[in-house]
């Protein structure tokens, strides 16, 4: 089977690593990929926004399946384009069409979907310029802190959590005035949920589903969960506060109604659903949907999946997921994201990296890296995810940190406390 994988992050390196283990894979292309993905396939310079270029490549190379890593191409209709082009319409796409991708592309759509299908989530009001007064009154009914979300995609920056009511009202006006461009012409105001967050991943063909290993990620740049939000500084799977009872509630109250809701709404959906959840005193509440895998969660989810990923994805693409089960390793997987100094603010690119050959017992999933002649240089804020399996979380994390210390580049930074907050929930 020939597969084209779209994306260039640590998530795509982890997916490429896993796909490449399948005896069923004959050729893997990654567009555009990074210095790590080229170990598992051929990087190709395609622009995912150029749908006709992607369709041409799929047809010319006789690709059997398209796997889309990031959300943006899906929200922009890449899966629709592949389905509507005669030469590519037969190719299964892992990733929904634009209508389903609105679960991530529009917070207002996602909240209305959850309300319609009685899926537990925070109380909310969707506000535009025409009902800003109603928005202010809704804020008056809530307790601090106040959560304001830009409706559209805002590169992970569109959520504000504010302590004062005055500040929330001022920000609401600024957002509607274009603080995040068109993405905030509608703003979702939400009740604040307190609890502890985790990420749950589902693979679906639109009627059946498989629940993949869950994970916890570390979003803040600083140790002890301080400082600015990032794309993610590390991750751990499994999550000790997501036991069997909790995960059963997640499946019954959230996963099943989500998949059934999509079908009831006439939205065909093949691909991943990433459910950002809050564990509120043992009850799961949805914070957000994403229509892709998480990054860096994928880096800890893929190593725990024992089943053949090509097989599972093909079954999802061909409406045959009900025939499949998933086998998951009991081992703990952890990842530590090494980033460029300054990230998530401004940072250097093109910095030479070394030490890869000294790494022992960890997997390296490249994120922002590229080849520069024979060298590997940095090419983004999140640079490389050092990932390890272990019998216990402590064993896995110790392995990560021993190898983190072997990878060198100027200005490198990482959090030294990944997974430490979980000690209070651990039995192993
Ligand atoms: P989102 O982009 O919707 O995932 O929001 C980004 C982050 O803001 C989430 O990962 C949460 O940490 C936080 N957040 C979003 N919505 C809420 C909420 N209703 N209550 C508490 N925290 C929230
Ligand atoms: N790690 C969170 C995300 O991928 O959105």
Coordinates of C-alpha atoms in Angstrom, one line a residue, residues 84-293:
X84 CA -14.6 15.5 -5.9
X85 CA -11.7 15.0 -8.3
X86 CA -12.4 12.1 -10.7
X87 CA -8.9 10.7 -10.6
X88 CA -8.7 10.6 -6.8
X89 CA -12.3 10.1 -5.6
X90 CA -11.6 6.4 -4.9
X91 CA -8.7 7.1 -2.5
X92 CA -9.6 6.9 1.2
X93 CA -8.7 10.0 3.2
X94 CA -8.0 9.8 6.9
X95 CA -9.3 13.1 8.0
X96 CA -12.9 14.5 7.7
X97 CA -14.3 16.8 5.0
X98 CA -14.8 20.5 5.8
X99 CA -18.2 19.9 7.3
X100 CA -16.8 17.5 9.9
X101 CA -13.6 19.5 10.4
X102 CA -15.9 22.3 11.7
X103 CA -15.8 20.5 15.0
X104 CA -12.3 22.1 15.3
X105 CA -12.7 24.9 12.9
X106 CA -15.6 26.5 14.7
X107 CA -16.0 26.6 18.4
X108 CA -19.6 27.7 18.0
X109 CA -20.4 24.8 15.7
X110 CA -18.7 22.4 18.2
X111 CA -20.7 23.8 21.2
X112 CA -24.0 23.6 19.3
X113 CA -23.2 20.1 18.3
X114 CA -22.5 19.1 21.9
X115 CA -25.7 20.8 23.1
X116 CA -27.8 19.1 20.3
X117 CA -26.4 15.7 21.3
X118 CA -26.4 16.2 25.1
X119 CA -22.6 15.8 25.4
X120 CA -21.4 17.2 28.7
X121 CA -19.5 20.5 28.2
X122 CA -19.4 23.9 29.9
X123 CA -22.4 26.3 29.6
X124 CA -21.8 28.9 26.9
X125 CA -23.1 31.7 24.8
X126 CA -22.1 32.5 21.2
X127 CA -21.6 36.2 20.7
X128 CA -21.3 38.4 17.6
X129 CA -21.3 42.2 17.3
X130 CA -25.0 42.2 17.1
X131 CA -25.5 40.6 20.6
X132 CA -22.6 41.9 22.5
X133 CA -24.9 43.3 25.2
X134 CA -26.3 39.8 25.7
X135 CA -22.7 38.6 25.9
X136 CA -21.9 41.2 28.7
X137 CA -25.0 40.1 30.6
X138 CA -24.0 36.4 30.2
X139 CA -20.6 37.3 31.7
X140 CA -22.4 38.8 34.7
X141 CA -24.1 35.5 35.4
X142 CA -20.7 33.6 35.5
X143 CA -18.1 33.4 38.2
X144 CA -14.4 34.2 37.6
X145 CA -12.3 33.1 35.8
X146 CA -14.0 34.0 32.5
X147 CA -13.3 32.0 29.4
X148 CA -13.5 33.7 25.9
X149 CA -12.8 31.7 22.8
X150 CA -12.4 33.0 19.2
X151 CA -14.8 30.9 17.1
X152 CA -12.3 30.2 14.3
X153 CA -8.8 28.8 14.1
X154 CA -6.3 31.2 15.7
X155 CA -3.1 29.1 15.8
X156 CA -3.8 28.0 19.3
X157 CA -3.9 31.5 20.7
X158 CA -7.6 32.2 20.5
X159 CA -8.6 31.2 24.1
X160 CA -8.4 33.8 26.9
X161 CA -8.9 33.0 30.5
X162 CA -9.4 36.2 32.5
X163 CA -9.7 36.9 36.2
X164 CA -11.7 40.1 36.2
X165 CA -15.2 40.8 34.9
X166 CA -14.2 44.2 33.5
X167 CA -11.2 42.7 31.7
X168 CA -13.4 40.0 30.2
X169 CA -15.9 42.6 29.0
X170 CA -13.1 44.7 27.5
X171 CA -11.5 41.7 25.8
X172 CA -14.9 40.6 24.4
X173 CA -15.2 43.9 22.6
X174 CA -11.6 43.7 21.4
X175 CA -12.0 40.2 20.1
X176 CA -15.2 41.1 18.2
X177 CA -13.3 44.1 16.8
X178 CA -10.8 41.7 15.2
X179 CA -8.1 41.0 17.8
X180 CA -7.7 37.6 16.2
X181 CA -8.8 38.7 12.7
X182 CA -11.9 37.0 11.2
X183 CA -11.4 34.1 13.7
X184 CA -12.9 36.2 16.5
X185 CA -15.8 37.9 14.6
X186 CA -17.8 35.4 16.7
X187 CA -16.7 34.7 20.3
X188 CA -17.8 31.8 22.5
X189 CA -18.1 32.7 26.2
X190 CA -17.9 29.7 28.4
X191 CA -18.3 28.8 32.0
X192 CA -14.9 27.9 33.6
X193 CA -14.4 24.2 34.4
X194 CA -12.0 23.2 37.1
X195 CA -10.4 19.9 37.1
X196 CA -7.5 18.1 35.5
X197 CA -7.1 17.9 31.7
X198 CA -6.4 14.9 29.4
X199 CA -6.6 14.0 25.8
X200 CA -8.7 11.1 24.4
X201 CA -8.2 9.9 20.9
X202 CA -10.7 8.1 18.7
X203 CA -10.4 6.6 15.3
X204 CA -13.7 6.3 13.5
X205 CA -15.2 5.4 10.1
X206 CA -18.3 7.4 10.9
X207 CA -20.2 4.5 12.5
X208 CA -17.8 2.3 14.4
X209 CA -14.9 3.6 16.5
X210 CA -11.8 2.5 18.4
X211 CA -10.5 4.4 21.4
X212 CA -6.7 4.8 21.3
X213 CA -4.5 5.2 24.3
X214 CA -5.2 8.4 26.2
X215 CA -2.5 11.0 27.1
X216 CA -1.8 14.1 29.1
X217 CA 0.2 16.9 27.6
X218 CA 2.0 19.8 29.2
X219 CA 1.0 23.1 27.6
X220 CA 2.9 25.7 29.5
X221 CA 6.4 26.6 28.7
X222 CA 7.6 26.8 32.3
X223 CA 8.1 24.2 35.0
X224 CA 5.2 23.8 37.4
X225 CA 2.8 24.8 34.6
X226 CA 3.9 28.4 34.5
X227 CA 4.4 30.9 31.7
X228 CA 3.0 31.1 28.2
X229 CA 1.0 28.4 26.5
X230 CA 2.8 26.4 23.8
X231 CA 1.9 23.6 21.4
X232 CA 3.0 21.2 24.1
X233 CA 6.2 20.6 26.0
X234 CA 5.8 16.9 26.8
X235 CA 3.3 14.1 27.2
X236 CA 2.6 10.9 29.2
X237 CA 0.4 7.9 28.3
X238 CA -1.4 6.2 30.1
X239 CA -3.0 8.8 32.3
X240 CA -3.2 7.6 35.9
X241 CA -6.4 9.6 36.7
X242 CA -8.2 8.1 33.7
X243 CA -9.0 4.7 35.2
X244 CA -11.4 2.1 33.9
X245 CA -14.6 3.7 35.4
X246 CA -13.7 7.2 34.1
X247 CA -12.9 5.9 30.6
X248 CA -16.2 4.0 30.6
X249 CA -18.0 7.3 31.3
X250 CA -16.0 8.9 28.5
X251 CA -17.1 6.3 26.1
X252 CA -20.7 6.3 27.1
X253 CA -21.3 10.0 27.6
X254 CA -18.9 11.4 25.0
X255 CA -17.4 9.1 22.4
X256 CA -20.5 7.2 21.5
X257 CA -22.8 10.2 21.3
X258 CA -20.2 12.1 19.3
X259 CA -19.9 9.4 16.6
X260 CA -23.7 8.9 16.6
X261 CA -24.3 12.6 16.6
X262 CA -22.1 13.0 13.5
X263 CA -24.1 10.3 11.7
X264 CA -27.4 11.7 12.9
X265 CA -26.4 15.1 11.5
X266 CA -25.5 13.6 8.1
X267 CA -21.7 14.3 8.5
X268 CA -19.7 11.4 7.2
X269 CA -16.4 11.3 9.2
X270 CA -13.4 9.1 8.6
X271 CA -10.4 9.9 10.7
X272 CA -9.2 10.8 14.2
X273 CA -11.2 12.7 16.8
X274 CA -9.2 14.2 19.6
X275 CA -11.3 15.1 22.6
X276 CA -9.8 17.6 25.0
X277 CA -11.4 16.6 28.3
X278 CA -11.6 17.9 31.8
X279 CA -11.9 15.4 34.6
X280 CA -14.2 17.3 37.0
X281 CA -14.3 15.3 40.2
X282 CA -14.6 12.0 38.2
X283 CA -17.0 13.3 35.5
X284 CA -15.7 14.0 32.0
X285 CA -16.6 17.3 30.3
X286 CA -15.5 18.3 26.8
X287 CA -13.3 21.3 26.5
X288 CA -12.8 21.0 22.8
X289 CA -12.8 18.7 19.8
X290 CA -9.9 18.5 17.3
X291 CA -10.1 16.6 14.1
X292 CA -6.6 15.2 14.2
X293 CA -4.2 13.6 16.6

